Coordinates of C-alpha atoms in Angstrom, one line a residue:
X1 CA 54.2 -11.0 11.7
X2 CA 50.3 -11.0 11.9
X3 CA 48.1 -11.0 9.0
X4 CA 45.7 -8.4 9.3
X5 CA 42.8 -7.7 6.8
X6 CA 41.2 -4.4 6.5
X7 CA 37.4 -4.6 6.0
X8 CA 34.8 -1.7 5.9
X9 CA 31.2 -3.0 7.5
X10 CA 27.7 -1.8 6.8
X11 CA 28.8 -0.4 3.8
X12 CA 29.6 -1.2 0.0
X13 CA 31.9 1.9 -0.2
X14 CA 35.8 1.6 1.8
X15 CA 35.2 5.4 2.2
X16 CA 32.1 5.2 4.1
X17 CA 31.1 2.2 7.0
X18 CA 33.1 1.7 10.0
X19 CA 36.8 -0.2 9.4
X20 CA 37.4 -2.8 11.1
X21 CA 40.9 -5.5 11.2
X22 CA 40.3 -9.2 10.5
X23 CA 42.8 -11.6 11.9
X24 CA 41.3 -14.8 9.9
X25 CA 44.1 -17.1 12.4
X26 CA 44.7 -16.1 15.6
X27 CA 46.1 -19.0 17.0
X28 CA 48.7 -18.6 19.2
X29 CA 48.2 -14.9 19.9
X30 CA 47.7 -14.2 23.4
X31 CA 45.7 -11.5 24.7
X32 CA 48.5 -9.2 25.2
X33 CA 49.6 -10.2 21.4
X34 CA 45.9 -9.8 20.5
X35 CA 45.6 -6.1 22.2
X36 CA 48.8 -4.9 20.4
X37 CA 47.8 -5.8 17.0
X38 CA 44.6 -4.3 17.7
X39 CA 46.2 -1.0 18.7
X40 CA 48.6 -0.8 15.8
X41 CA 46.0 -1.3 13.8
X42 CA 43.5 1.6 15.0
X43 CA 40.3 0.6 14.6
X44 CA 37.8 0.6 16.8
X45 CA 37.7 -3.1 16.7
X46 CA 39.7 -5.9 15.5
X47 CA 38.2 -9.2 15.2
X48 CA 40.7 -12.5 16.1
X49 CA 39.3 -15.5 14.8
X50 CA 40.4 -19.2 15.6
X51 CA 39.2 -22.2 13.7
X52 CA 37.8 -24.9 15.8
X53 CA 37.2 -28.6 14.7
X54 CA 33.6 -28.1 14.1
X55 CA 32.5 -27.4 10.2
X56 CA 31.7 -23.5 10.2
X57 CA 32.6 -22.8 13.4
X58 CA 35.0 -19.9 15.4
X59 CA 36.1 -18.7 18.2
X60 CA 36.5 -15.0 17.7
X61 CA 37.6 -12.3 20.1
X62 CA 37.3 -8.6 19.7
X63 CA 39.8 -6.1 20.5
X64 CA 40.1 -2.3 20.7
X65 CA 43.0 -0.2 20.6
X66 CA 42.7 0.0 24.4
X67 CA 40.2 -3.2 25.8
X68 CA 38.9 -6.4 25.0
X69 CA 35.2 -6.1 23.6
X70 CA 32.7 -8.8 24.3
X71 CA 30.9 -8.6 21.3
X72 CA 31.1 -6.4 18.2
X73 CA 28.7 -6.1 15.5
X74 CA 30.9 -4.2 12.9
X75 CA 34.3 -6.4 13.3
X76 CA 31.7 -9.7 12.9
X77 CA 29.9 -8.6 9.7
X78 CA 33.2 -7.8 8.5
X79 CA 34.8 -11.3 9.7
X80 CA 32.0 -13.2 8.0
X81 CA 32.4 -11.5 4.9
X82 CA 36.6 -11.8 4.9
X83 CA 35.8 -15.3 5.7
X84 CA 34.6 -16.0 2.0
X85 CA 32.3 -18.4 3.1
X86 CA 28.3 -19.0 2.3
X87 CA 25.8 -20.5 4.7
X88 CA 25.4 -20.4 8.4
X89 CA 28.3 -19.8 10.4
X90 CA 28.8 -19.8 14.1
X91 CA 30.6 -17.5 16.3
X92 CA 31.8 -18.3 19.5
X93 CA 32.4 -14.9 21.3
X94 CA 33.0 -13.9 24.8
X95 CA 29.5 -13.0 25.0
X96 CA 27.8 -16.1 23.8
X97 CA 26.9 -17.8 20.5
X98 CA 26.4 -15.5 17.5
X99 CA 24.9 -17.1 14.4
X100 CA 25.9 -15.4 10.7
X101 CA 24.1 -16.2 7.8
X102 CA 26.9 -15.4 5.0
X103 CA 26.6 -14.5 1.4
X104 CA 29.3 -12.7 -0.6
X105 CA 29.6 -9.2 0.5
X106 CA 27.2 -9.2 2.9
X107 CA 26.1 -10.8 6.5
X108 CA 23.2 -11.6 8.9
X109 CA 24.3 -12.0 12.2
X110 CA 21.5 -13.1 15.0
X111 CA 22.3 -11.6 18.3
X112 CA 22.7 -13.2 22.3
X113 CA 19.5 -12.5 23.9
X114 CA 18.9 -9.2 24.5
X115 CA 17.7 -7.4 27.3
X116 CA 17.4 -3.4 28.7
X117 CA 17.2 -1.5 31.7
X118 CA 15.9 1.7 33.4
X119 CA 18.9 4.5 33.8
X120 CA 18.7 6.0 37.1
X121 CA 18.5 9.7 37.2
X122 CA 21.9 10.3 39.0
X123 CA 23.1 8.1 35.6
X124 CA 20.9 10.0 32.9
X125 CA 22.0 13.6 34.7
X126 CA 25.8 12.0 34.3
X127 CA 25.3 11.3 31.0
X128 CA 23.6 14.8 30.2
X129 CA 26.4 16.8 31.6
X130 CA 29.4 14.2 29.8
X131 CA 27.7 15.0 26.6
X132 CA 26.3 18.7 27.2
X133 CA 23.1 18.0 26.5
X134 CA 20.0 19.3 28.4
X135 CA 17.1 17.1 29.9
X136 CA 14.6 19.0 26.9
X137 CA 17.1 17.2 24.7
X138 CA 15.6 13.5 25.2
X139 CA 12.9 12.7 23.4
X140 CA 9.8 12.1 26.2
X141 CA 8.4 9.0 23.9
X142 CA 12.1 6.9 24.3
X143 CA 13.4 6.7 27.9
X144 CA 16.9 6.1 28.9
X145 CA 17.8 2.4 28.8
X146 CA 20.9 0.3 29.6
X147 CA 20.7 -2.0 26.8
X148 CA 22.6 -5.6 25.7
X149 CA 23.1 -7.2 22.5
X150 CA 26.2 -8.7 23.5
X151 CA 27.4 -5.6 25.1
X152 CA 26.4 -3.1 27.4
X153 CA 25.1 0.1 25.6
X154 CA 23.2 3.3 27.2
X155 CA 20.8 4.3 24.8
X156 CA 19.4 8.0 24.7
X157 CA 16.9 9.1 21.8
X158 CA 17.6 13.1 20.7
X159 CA 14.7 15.2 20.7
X160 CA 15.8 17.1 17.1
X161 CA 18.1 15.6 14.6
X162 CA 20.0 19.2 15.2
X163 CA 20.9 17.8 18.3
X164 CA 22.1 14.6 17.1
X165 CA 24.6 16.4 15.1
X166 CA 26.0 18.4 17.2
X167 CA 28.1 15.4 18.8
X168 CA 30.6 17.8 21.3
X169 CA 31.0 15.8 24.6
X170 CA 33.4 15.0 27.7
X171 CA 35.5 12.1 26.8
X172 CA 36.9 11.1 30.3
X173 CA 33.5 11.7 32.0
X174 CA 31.4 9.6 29.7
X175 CA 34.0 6.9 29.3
X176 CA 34.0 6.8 33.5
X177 CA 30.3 6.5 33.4
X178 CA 30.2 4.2 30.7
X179 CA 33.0 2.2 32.2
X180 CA 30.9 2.0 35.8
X181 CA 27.5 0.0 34.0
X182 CA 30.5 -2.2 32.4
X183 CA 28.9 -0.4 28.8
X184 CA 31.3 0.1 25.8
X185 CA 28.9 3.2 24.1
X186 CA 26.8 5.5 24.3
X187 CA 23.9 5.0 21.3
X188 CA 22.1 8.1 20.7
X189 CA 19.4 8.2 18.3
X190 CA 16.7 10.3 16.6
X191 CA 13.5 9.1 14.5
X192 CA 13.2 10.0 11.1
X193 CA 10.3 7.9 10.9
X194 CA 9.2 4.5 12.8
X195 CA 11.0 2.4 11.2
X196 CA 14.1 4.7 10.0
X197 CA 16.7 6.2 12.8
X198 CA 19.8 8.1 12.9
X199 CA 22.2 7.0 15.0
X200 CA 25.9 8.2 16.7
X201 CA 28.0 5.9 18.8
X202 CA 30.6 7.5 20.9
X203 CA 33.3 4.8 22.1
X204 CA 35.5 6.5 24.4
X205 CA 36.0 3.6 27.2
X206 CA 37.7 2.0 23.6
X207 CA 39.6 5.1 23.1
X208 CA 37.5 5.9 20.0
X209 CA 35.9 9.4 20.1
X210 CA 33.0 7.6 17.7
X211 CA 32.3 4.5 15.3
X212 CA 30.5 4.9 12.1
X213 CA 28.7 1.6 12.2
X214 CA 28.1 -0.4 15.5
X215 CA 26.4 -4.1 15.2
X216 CA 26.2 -4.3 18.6
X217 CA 24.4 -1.4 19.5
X218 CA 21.9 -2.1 16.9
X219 CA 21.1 -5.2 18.3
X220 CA 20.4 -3.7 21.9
X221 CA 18.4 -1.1 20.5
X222 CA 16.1 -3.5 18.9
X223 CA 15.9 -5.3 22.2
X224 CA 15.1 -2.2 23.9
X225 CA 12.3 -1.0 21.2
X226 CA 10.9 -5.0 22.0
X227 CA 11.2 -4.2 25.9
X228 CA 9.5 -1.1 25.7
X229 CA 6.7 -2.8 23.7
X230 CA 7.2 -1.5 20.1
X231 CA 7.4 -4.7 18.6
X232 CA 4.4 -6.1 18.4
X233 CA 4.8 -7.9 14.8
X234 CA 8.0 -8.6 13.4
X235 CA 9.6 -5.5 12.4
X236 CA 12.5 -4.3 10.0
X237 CA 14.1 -0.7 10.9
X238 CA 16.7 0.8 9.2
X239 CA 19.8 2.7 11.4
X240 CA 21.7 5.4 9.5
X241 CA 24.9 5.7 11.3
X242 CA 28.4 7.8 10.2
X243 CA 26.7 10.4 8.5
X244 CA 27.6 13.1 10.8
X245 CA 31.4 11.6 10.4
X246 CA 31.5 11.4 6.3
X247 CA 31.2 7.4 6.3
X248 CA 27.8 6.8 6.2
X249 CA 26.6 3.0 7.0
X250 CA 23.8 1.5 6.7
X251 CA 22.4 -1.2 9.1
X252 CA 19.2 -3.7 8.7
X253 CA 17.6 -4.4 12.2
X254 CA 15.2 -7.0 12.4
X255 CA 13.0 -7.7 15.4
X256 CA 10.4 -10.1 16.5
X257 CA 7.9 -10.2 19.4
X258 CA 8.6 -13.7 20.2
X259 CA 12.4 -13.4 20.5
X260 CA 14.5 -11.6 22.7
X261 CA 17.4 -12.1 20.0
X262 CA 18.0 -9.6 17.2
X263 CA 19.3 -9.8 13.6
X264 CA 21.7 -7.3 12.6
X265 CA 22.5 -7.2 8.4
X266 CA 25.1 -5.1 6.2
X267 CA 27.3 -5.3 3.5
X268 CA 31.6 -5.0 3.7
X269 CA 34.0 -4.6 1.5
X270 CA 37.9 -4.5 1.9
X271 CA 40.0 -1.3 2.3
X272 CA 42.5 -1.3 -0.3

């Protein structure tokens, strides 16, 4: 039987973050092995991780109940911190190399290169109608993005933070859209300030109506605030995501002008 751990990332509380399963030695699980574990688990992510002969160094897969994730921000920081280890570790993912700087409880993980572009209108008027949303609903100053951080996200900013909250949307039709730009969520977002943001994360192509804390989206977002030329200095923001669910997280973003890559930082702790 496969050892799982149960972690809670971007938090310091189990009752709040998002939960993700920690498989700290996955060899000889196959993907099918690897996709079952992940769905009796429930999560929206498991991370499988495989020593490799190199000091520090993994190969780590990620697994939803229903897919095989690229990259997952959440499921790493949690993996890091299970891990027990200090220092700079390296994660091999399907995505690319992901370096985490590890301390107890907490982790810095350093993105792929990001990069972001323009939604057409046909895809922003999908989007609009999967969530119920209306065009006044987008804040003018943000445009609609495809964004990547080691996945594909689609990143709409909210005109109010009422209608962040109000998270009421068409599973199948966003999931289909989603599924189309090869994206795993939808980040919507609204500006409490520059450098502070509320953040939801529907996950429906993973069969997950929402996560409370997404890594990955995080990073694409900071690449898209870089693309869009809002990084002009290095910059730290701060994403509150999982309020609107009762978890609240907390996630550090850190961006630079001069690097297409993005840091990601938060705590975890495991679930008893």
């Amino acid at each position: 039987m496969t050892d799982v751990l149960r972690y809670s990332a971007f938090t310091t509380d189990p009752e709040g973050g998002n939960p993700a399963g920690v498989v700290l030695d996955a060899t000889g699980l196959d993907d099918a092995a690897m996709l079952a574990v992940a769905a009796s688990v429930g999560y929206s992510e498991t991370a499988f991780v495989r020593p490799t002969a190199e000091p520090d160094a993994f190969d780590v897969r990620y697994f939803s109940p229903l897919v095989e994730i690229p990259f997952c921000g959440h499921a790493t920081v949690a993996a890091a911190v299970a891990l027990g280890r200090t220092g700079l570790l390296r994660f091999h993912t399907r995505a690319g190399l992901v370096e985490v700087a590890a301390a107890p409880g907490t982790a810095s993980l350093t993105s792929v290169p990001t990069e972001s572009a323009d939604a057409t209108p046909a895809e922003i008027a999908a989007a609009l109608t999967a969530l119920g949303w209306a065009e006044s609903d987008l804040d003018p100053a943000y445009p609609a993005r495809w964004a990547f951080g080691g996945a594909w996200h689609l990143v709409l900013v909210a005109a109010t933070r009422e209608r962040l909250a109000d998270l009421d949307y068409d599973f199948d039709a966003l999931a289909d859209l989603l599924r189309s730009h090869d994206a795993v969520t939808a980040d919507l977002l609204f500006p409490r300030s520059a450098d502070t943001w509320d953040a939801r994360n529907p996950f429906p192509v993973g069969g997950v109506v929402e996560d409370a804390a997404t890594g990955a989206a995080a990073a694409a977002f900071g690449g898209y605030l870089r693309t869009l030329g809002h990084v002009r200095e290095p910059r730290a923001i701060t994403v509150h995501q999982g309020v609107d669910m009762g978890r609240p997280s907390v996630l550090r973003i850190d961006v630079r002008p001069d690097d297409p890559r993005v840091t990601v930082t938060g705590a975890a702790v495991p679930i008893p």
